[in-house]
CSV table of C-alpha atoms and ligand atoms in Angstrom, one decimal:
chain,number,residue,atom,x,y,z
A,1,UNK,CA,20.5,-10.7,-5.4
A,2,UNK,CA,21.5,-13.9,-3.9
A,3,UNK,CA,19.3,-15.6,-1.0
A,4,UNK,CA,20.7,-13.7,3.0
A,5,UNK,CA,21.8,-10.9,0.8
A,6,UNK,CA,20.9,-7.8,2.5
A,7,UNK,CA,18.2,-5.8,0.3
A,8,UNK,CA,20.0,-2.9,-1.1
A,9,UNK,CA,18.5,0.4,-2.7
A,10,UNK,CA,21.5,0.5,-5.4
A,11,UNK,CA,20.0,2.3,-8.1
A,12,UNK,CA,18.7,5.7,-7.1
A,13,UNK,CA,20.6,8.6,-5.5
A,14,UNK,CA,18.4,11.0,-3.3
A,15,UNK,CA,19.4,14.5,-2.2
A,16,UNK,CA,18.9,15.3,1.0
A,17,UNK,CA,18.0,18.5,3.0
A,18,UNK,CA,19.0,18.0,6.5
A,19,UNK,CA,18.4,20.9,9.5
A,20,UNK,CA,20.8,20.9,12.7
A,21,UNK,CA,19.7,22.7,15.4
A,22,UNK,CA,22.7,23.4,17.9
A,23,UNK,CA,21.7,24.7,21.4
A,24,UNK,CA,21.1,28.4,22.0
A,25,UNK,CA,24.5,29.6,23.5
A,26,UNK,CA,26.4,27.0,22.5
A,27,UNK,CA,30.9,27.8,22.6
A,28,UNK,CA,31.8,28.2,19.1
A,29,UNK,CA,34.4,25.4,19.1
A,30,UNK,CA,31.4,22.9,20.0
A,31,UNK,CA,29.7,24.8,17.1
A,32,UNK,CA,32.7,23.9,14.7
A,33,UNK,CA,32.8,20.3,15.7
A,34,UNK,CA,29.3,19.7,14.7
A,35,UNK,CA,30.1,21.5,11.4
A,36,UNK,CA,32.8,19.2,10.9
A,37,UNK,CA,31.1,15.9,11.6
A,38,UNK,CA,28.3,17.4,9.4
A,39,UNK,CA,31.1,17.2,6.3
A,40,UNK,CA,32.4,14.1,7.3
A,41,UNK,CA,29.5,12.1,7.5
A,42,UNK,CA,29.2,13.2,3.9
A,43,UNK,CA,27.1,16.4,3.5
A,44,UNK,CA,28.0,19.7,2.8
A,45,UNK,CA,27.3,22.2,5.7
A,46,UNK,CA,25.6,25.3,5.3
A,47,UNK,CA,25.3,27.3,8.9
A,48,UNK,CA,23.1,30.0,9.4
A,49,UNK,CA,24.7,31.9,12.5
A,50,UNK,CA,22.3,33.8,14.7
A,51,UNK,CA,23.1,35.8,17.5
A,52,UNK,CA,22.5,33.4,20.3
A,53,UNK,CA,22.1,30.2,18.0
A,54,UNK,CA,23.2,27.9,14.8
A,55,UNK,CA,21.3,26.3,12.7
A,56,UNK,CA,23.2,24.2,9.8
A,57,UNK,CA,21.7,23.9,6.8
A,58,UNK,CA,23.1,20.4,5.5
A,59,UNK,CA,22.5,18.7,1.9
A,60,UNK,CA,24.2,15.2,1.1
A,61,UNK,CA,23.2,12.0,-0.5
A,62,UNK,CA,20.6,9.6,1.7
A,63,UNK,CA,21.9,6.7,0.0
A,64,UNK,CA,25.1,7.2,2.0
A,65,UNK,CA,22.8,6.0,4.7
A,66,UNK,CA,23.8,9.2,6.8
A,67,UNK,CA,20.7,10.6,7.3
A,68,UNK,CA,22.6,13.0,10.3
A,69,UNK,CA,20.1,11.8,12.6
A,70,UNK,CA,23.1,10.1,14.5
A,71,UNK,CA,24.0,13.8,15.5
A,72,UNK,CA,21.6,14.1,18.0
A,73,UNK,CA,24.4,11.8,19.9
A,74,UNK,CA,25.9,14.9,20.2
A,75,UNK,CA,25.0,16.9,23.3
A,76,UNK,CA,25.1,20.3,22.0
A,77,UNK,CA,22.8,19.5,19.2
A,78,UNK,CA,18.8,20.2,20.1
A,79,UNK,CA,17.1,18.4,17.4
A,80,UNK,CA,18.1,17.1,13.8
A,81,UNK,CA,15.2,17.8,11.3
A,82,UNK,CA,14.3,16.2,8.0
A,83,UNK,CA,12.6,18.5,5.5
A,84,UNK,CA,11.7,15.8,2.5
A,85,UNK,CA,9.3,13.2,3.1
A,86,UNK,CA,11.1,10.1,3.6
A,87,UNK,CA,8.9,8.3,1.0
A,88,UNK,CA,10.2,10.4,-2.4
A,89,UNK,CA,9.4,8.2,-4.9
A,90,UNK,CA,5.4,8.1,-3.6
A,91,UNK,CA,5.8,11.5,-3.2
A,92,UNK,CA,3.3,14.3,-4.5
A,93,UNK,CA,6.6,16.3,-3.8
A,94,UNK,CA,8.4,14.7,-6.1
A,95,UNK,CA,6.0,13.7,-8.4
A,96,UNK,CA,3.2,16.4,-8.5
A,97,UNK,CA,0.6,14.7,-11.6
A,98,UNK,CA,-1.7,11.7,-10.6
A,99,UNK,CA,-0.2,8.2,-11.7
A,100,UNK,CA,-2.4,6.0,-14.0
A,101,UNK,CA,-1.9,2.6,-13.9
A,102,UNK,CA,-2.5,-0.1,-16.7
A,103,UNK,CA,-3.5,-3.2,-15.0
A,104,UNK,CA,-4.0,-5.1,-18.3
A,105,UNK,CA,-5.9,-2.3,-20.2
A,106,UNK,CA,-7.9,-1.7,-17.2
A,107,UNK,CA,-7.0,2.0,-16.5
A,108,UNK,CA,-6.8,2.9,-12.8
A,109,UNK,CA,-6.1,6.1,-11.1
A,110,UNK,CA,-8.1,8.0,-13.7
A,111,UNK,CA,-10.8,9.3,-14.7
A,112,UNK,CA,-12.8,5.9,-14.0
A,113,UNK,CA,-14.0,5.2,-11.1
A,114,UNK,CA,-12.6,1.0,-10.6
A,115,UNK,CA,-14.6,-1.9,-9.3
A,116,UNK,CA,-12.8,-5.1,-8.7
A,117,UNK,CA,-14.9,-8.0,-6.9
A,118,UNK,CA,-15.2,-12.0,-6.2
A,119,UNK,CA,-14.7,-14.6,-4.2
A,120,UNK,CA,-12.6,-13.9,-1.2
A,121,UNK,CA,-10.8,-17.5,-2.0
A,122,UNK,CA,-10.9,-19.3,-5.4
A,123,UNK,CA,-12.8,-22.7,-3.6
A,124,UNK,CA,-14.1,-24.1,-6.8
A,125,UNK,CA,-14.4,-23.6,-11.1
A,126,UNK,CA,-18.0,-23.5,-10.7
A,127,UNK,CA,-18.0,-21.0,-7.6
A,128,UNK,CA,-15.5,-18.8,-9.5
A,129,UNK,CA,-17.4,-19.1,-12.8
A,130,UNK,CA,-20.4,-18.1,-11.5
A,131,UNK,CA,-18.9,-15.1,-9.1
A,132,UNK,CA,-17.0,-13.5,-12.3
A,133,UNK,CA,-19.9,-13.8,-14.6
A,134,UNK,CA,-22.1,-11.8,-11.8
A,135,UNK,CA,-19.0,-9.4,-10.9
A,136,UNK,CA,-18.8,-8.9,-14.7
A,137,UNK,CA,-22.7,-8.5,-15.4
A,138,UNK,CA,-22.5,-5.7,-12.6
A,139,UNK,CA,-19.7,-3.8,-13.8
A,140,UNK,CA,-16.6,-4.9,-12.3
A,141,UNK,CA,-13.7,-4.9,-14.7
A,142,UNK,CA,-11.2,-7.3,-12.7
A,143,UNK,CA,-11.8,-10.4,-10.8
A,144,UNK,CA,-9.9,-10.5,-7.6
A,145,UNK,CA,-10.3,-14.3,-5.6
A,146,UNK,CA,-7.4,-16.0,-3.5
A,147,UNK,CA,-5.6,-19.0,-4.4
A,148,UNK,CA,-3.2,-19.0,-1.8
A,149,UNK,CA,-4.5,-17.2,1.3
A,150,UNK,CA,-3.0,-16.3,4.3
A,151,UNK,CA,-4.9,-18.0,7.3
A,152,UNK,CA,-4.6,-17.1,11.2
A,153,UNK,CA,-5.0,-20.7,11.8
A,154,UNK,CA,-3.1,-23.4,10.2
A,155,UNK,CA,-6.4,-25.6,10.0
A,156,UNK,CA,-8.3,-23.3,8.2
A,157,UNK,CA,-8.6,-23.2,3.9
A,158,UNK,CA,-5.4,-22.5,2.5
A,159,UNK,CA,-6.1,-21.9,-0.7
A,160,UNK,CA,-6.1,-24.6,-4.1
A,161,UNK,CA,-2.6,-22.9,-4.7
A,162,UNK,CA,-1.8,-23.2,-8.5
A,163,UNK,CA,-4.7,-25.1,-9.3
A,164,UNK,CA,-6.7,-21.9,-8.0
A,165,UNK,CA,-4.1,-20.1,-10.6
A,166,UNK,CA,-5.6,-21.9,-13.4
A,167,UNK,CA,-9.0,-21.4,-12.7
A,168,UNK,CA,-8.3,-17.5,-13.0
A,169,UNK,CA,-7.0,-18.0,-15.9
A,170,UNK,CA,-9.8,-19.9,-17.2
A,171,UNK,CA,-12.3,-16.9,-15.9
A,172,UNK,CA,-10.3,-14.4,-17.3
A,173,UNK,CA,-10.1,-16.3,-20.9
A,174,UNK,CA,-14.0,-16.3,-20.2
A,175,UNK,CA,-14.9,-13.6,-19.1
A,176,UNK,CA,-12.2,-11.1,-20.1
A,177,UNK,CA,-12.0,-9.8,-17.0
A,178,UNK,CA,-8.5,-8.7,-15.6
A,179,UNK,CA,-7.3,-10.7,-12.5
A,180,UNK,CA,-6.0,-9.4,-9.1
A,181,UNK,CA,-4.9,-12.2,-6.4
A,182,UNK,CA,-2.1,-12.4,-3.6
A,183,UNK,CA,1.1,-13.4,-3.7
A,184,UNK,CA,2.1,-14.8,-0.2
A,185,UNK,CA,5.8,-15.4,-0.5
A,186,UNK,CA,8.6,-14.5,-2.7
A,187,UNK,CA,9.1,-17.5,-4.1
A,188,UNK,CA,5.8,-17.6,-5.2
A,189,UNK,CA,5.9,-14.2,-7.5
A,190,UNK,CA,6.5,-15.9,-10.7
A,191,UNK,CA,3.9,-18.1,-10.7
A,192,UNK,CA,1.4,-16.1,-9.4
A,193,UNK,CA,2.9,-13.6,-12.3
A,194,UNK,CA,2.2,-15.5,-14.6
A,195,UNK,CA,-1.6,-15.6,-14.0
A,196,UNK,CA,-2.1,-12.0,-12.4
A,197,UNK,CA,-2.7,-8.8,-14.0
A,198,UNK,CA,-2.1,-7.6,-10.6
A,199,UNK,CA,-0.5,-8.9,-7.8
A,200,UNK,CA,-2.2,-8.2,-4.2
A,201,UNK,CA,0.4,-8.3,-0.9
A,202,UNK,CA,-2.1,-8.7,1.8
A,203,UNK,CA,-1.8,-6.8,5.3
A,204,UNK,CA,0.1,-9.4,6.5
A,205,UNK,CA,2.4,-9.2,4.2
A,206,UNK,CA,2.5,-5.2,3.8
A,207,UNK,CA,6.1,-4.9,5.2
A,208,UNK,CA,7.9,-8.4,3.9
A,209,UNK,CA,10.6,-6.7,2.3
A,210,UNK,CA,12.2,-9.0,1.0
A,211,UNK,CA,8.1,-10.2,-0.8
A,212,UNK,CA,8.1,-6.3,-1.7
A,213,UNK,CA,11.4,-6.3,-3.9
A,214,UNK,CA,10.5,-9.8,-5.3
A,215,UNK,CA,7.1,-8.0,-6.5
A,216,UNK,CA,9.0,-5.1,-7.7
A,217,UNK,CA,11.0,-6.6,-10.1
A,218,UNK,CA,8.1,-8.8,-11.1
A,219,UNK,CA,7.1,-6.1,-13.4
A,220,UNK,CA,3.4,-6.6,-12.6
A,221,UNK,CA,1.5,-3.7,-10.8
A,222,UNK,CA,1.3,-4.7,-7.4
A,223,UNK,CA,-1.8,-3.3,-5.3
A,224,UNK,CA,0.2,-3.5,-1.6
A,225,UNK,CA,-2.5,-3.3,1.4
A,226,UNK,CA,-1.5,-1.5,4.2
A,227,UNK,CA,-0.8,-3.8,7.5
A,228,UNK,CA,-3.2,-4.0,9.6
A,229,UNK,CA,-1.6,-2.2,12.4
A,230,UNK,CA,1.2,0.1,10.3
A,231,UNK,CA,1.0,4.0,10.6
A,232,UNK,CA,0.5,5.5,6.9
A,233,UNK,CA,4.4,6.4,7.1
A,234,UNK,CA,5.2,2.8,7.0
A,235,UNK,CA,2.3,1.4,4.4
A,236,UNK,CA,3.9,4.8,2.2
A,237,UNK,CA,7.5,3.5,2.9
A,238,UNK,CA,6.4,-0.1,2.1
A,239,UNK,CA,5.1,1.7,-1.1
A,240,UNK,CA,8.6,3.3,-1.8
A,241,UNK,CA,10.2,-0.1,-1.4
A,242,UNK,CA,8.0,-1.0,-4.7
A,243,UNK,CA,9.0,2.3,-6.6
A,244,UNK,CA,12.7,1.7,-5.8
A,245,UNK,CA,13.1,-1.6,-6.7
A,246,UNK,CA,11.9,0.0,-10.3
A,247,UNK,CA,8.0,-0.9,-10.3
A,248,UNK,CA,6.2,2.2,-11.4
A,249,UNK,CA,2.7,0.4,-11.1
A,250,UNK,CA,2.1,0.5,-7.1
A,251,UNK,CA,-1.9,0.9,-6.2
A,252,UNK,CA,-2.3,1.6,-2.5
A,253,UNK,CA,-5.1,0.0,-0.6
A,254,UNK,CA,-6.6,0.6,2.8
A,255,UNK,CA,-8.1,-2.6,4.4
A,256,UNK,CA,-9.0,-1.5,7.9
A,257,UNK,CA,-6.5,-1.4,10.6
A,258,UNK,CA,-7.1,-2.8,14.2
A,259,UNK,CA,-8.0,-0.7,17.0
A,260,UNK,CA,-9.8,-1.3,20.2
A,261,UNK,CA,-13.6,-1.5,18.0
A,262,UNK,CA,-14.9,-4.9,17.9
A,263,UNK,CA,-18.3,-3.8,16.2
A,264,UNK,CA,-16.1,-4.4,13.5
A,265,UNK,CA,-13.2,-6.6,12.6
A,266,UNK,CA,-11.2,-3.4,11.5
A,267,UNK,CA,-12.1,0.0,11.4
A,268,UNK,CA,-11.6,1.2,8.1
A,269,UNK,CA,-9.4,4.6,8.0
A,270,UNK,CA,-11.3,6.9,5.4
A,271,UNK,CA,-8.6,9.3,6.3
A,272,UNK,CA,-6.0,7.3,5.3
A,273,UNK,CA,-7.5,7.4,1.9
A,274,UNK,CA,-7.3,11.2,1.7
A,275,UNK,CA,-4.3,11.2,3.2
A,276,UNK,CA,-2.6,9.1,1.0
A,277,UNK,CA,-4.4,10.7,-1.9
A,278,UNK,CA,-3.0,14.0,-1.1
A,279,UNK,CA,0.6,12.7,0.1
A,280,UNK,CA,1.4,10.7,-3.3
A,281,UNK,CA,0.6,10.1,-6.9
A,282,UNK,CA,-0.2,6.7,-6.6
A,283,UNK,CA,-3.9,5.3,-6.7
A,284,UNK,CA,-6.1,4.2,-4.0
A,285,UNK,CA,-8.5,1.8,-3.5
A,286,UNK,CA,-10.7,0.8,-0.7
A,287,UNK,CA,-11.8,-2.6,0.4
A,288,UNK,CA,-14.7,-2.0,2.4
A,289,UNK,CA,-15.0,-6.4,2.9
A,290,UNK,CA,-12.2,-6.5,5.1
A,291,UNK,CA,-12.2,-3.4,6.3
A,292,UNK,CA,-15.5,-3.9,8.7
A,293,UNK,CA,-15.8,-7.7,8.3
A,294,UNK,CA,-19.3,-6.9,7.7
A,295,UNK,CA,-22.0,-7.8,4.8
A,296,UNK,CA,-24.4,-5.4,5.9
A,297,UNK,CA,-21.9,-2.7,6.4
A,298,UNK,CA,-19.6,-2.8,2.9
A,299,UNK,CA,-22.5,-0.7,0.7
A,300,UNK,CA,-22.2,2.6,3.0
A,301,UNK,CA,-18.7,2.2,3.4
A,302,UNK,CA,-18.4,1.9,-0.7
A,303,UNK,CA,-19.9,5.3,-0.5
A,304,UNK,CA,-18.0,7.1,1.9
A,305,UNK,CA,-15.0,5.8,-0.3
A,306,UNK,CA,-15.9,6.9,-3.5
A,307,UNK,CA,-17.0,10.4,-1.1
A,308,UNK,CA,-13.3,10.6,0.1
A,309,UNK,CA,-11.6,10.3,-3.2
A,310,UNK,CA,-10.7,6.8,-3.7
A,311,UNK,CA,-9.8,5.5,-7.3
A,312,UNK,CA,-12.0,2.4,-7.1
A,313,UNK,CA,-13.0,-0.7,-4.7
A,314,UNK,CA,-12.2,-4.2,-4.1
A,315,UNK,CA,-15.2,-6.1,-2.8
A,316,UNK,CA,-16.0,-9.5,-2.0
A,317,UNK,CA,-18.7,-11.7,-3.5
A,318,UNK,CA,-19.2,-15.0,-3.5
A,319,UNK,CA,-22.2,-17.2,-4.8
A,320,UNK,CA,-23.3,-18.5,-1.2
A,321,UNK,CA,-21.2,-16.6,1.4
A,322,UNK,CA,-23.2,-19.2,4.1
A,323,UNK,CA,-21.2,-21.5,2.2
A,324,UNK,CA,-17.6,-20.2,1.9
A,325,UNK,CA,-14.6,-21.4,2.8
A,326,UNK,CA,-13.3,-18.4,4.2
A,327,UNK,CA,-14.8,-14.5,5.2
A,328,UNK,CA,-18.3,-15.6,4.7
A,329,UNK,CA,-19.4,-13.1,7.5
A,330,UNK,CA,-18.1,-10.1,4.9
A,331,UNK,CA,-19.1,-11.7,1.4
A,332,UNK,CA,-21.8,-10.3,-0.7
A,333,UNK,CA,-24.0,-12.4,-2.8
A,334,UNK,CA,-24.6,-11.2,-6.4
A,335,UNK,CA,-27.7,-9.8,-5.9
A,336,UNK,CA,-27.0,-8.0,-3.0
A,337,UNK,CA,-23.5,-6.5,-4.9
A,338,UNK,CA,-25.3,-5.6,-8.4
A,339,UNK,CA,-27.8,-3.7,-6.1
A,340,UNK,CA,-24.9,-2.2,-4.2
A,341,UNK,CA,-23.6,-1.1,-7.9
A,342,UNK,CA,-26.7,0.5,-8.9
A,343,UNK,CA,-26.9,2.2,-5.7
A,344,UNK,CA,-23.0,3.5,-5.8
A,345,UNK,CA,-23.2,5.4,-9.5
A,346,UNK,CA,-24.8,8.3,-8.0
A,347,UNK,CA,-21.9,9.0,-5.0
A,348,UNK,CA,-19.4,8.3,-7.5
A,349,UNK,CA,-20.7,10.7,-9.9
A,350,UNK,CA,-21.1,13.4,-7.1
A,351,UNK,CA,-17.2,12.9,-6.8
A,352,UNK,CA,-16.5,13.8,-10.0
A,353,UNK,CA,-15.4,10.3,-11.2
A,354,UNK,CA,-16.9,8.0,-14.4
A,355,UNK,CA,-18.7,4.8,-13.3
B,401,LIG,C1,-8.2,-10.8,1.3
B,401,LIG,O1,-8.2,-9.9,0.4
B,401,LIG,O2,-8.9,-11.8,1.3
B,401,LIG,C2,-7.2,-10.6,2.4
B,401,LIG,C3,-6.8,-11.7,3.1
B,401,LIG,O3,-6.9,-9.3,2.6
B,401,LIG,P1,-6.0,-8.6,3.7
B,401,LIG,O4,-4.6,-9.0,3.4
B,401,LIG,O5,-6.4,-7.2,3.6
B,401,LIG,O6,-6.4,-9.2,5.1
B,402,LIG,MN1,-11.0,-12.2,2.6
């Protein structure tokens, strides 16, 4: 697609189910017109004709982009009702078994319960050598660590950008751990590509479309992060973007969203988790660091996750959180994660899942 080119879903044609409620008592010739503008916009009407009131029963192709909710323009029409979810592809409607995704020959979304952890930003090779080998010696199976982060503040740590890529790659050669780590801009996605097992779009990021398709064709599962203040429609429909563009390998992760709470920096939304659990085949995972801002806080949350059905965690450690150049309020130290590991097996177990 060339650069200002609208993004386009070209390549998958949806049926639709649409429901048009006309008015109780409506004059049959206002009834006919809004069968007629049903088959014009595309759709094949179906009315069910009651004794005081219509309903029609419409079925036509979304990627006409006439969804019919434009009849509600008309005045004799009550209400317009969808009856699929809007995200199809991330549907459980569509798509009724559990998705299992292999990140690398790391399996998630399946039987095993998934622990990725390190470094909130890749600072040093020292700091990220030391974080995998404790992540690893622990039992987490990918390293996740930031080379390019997105910052409130232009002053703060940015990130070592590809020189951060290369020290991933060293850790992984190491360590043999898979790598997760975000991909800030579009332009970006081959690079970081070529390092990650899995690409992360951060909150910010959730609903950059135009970041979303460039991820999708990547090829690369892509674990997307719902935004920090979207409804679970729109971190779902942000999902869809993902499967659309023809990326099969989309993990789901719930980061905390802001409310009005400042006893934490977000409030994570263990709902969400079931929620999105129930609504679609993909997997979840919780990140408990961002999610409360909170050192003290991420073991109990870790275990309300694993309680609630999540498929694994993303948690950050870092060597000397006092020290870090970014998050060190939410980082764990090794010691403190291995003991949170240790103390997790036993709630993960409970929910049915291998640790
Ligand atoms: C992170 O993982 O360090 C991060 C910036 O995450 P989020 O996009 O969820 O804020
Ligand atoms: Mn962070």
């Amino acid at each position: 697609m060339l650069p200002g080119c609208p993004i386009r879903v070209t390549l998958i044609a949806f049926t639709l189910l649409m429901i048009v409620v006309i008015r109780p008592h409506t004059p049959p010739d206002l009834v006919e017109e809004v069968i007629r503008e049903i088959s014009l916009l595309g759709y094949t009407p179906n009315p069910i004709r009651g004794e005081c009131q219509t309903v029609v029963a419409a079925i036509g192709d979304e990627t006409t982009h006439a969804s019919l909710e434009s009849l509600n323009a008309l005045a004799q029409v009550e209400r317009v009702i969808r009856v699929q979810k809007r995200y199809k592809l991330a549907s459980r409607q569509s798509h009724p078994e559990t998705t299992v995704i292999d990140a690398g020959g790391v399996k998630i979304g399946g039987a095993d319960f998934v622990l990725m952890a390190g470094p909130c930003s890749v600072e040093s090779e020292e700091q990220l050598m030391v974080s995998a080998r404790a992540v690893k010696a622990a039992g987490a199976t990918v390293l996740r660590g930031g080379a390019y982060k997105p910052r409130t503040s232009p002053y703060e740590f940015q990130g070592l950008g590809p020189e951060g890529l290369r020290m991933l790659a060293a850790a992984r050669a190491e360590t043999g751990l898979r790598i997760i780590t975000e991909v800030l801009g579009e332009h970006d996605v081959d690079l970081v590509a070529g390092t990650a097992d899995i690409l992360q779009i951060g909150a910010r990021n959730a609903q950059n479309f135009r970041l979303l398709v460039a991820c999708a064709r990547s090829g690369k599962p892509v674990l997307l992060k719902r935004g920090m203040s979207m409804r679970i429609e729109e971190w779902l429909l942000a999902a869809e973007y993902l499967l659309a563009h023809g990326n099969p390998n989309v993990i789901l992760c719930e980061r905390g969203i802001r409310t009005f709470e400042d006893y934490t920096r977000n409030t994570l939304d263990l709902a969400a988790v079931a929620i999105a659990k129930q609504e679609t085949h993909l997997p979840v995972i919780v990140d408990p660091s961002q999610g409360c801002g909170r050192a003290d806080l991420v073991k109990v949350l870790c275990r309300g996750a694993a309680a609630v059905g999540a498929d694994g965690l993303i948690i950050e450690v870092h060597p000397n959180p006092a020290e870090a150049l970014s998050d060190g309020q939410q980082q764990l130290d090794p010691e403190a994660f291995a003991t949170l590991v240790g103390e997790l097996r036993p709630f993960v177990q409970a929910a049915g899942r291998s640790f």
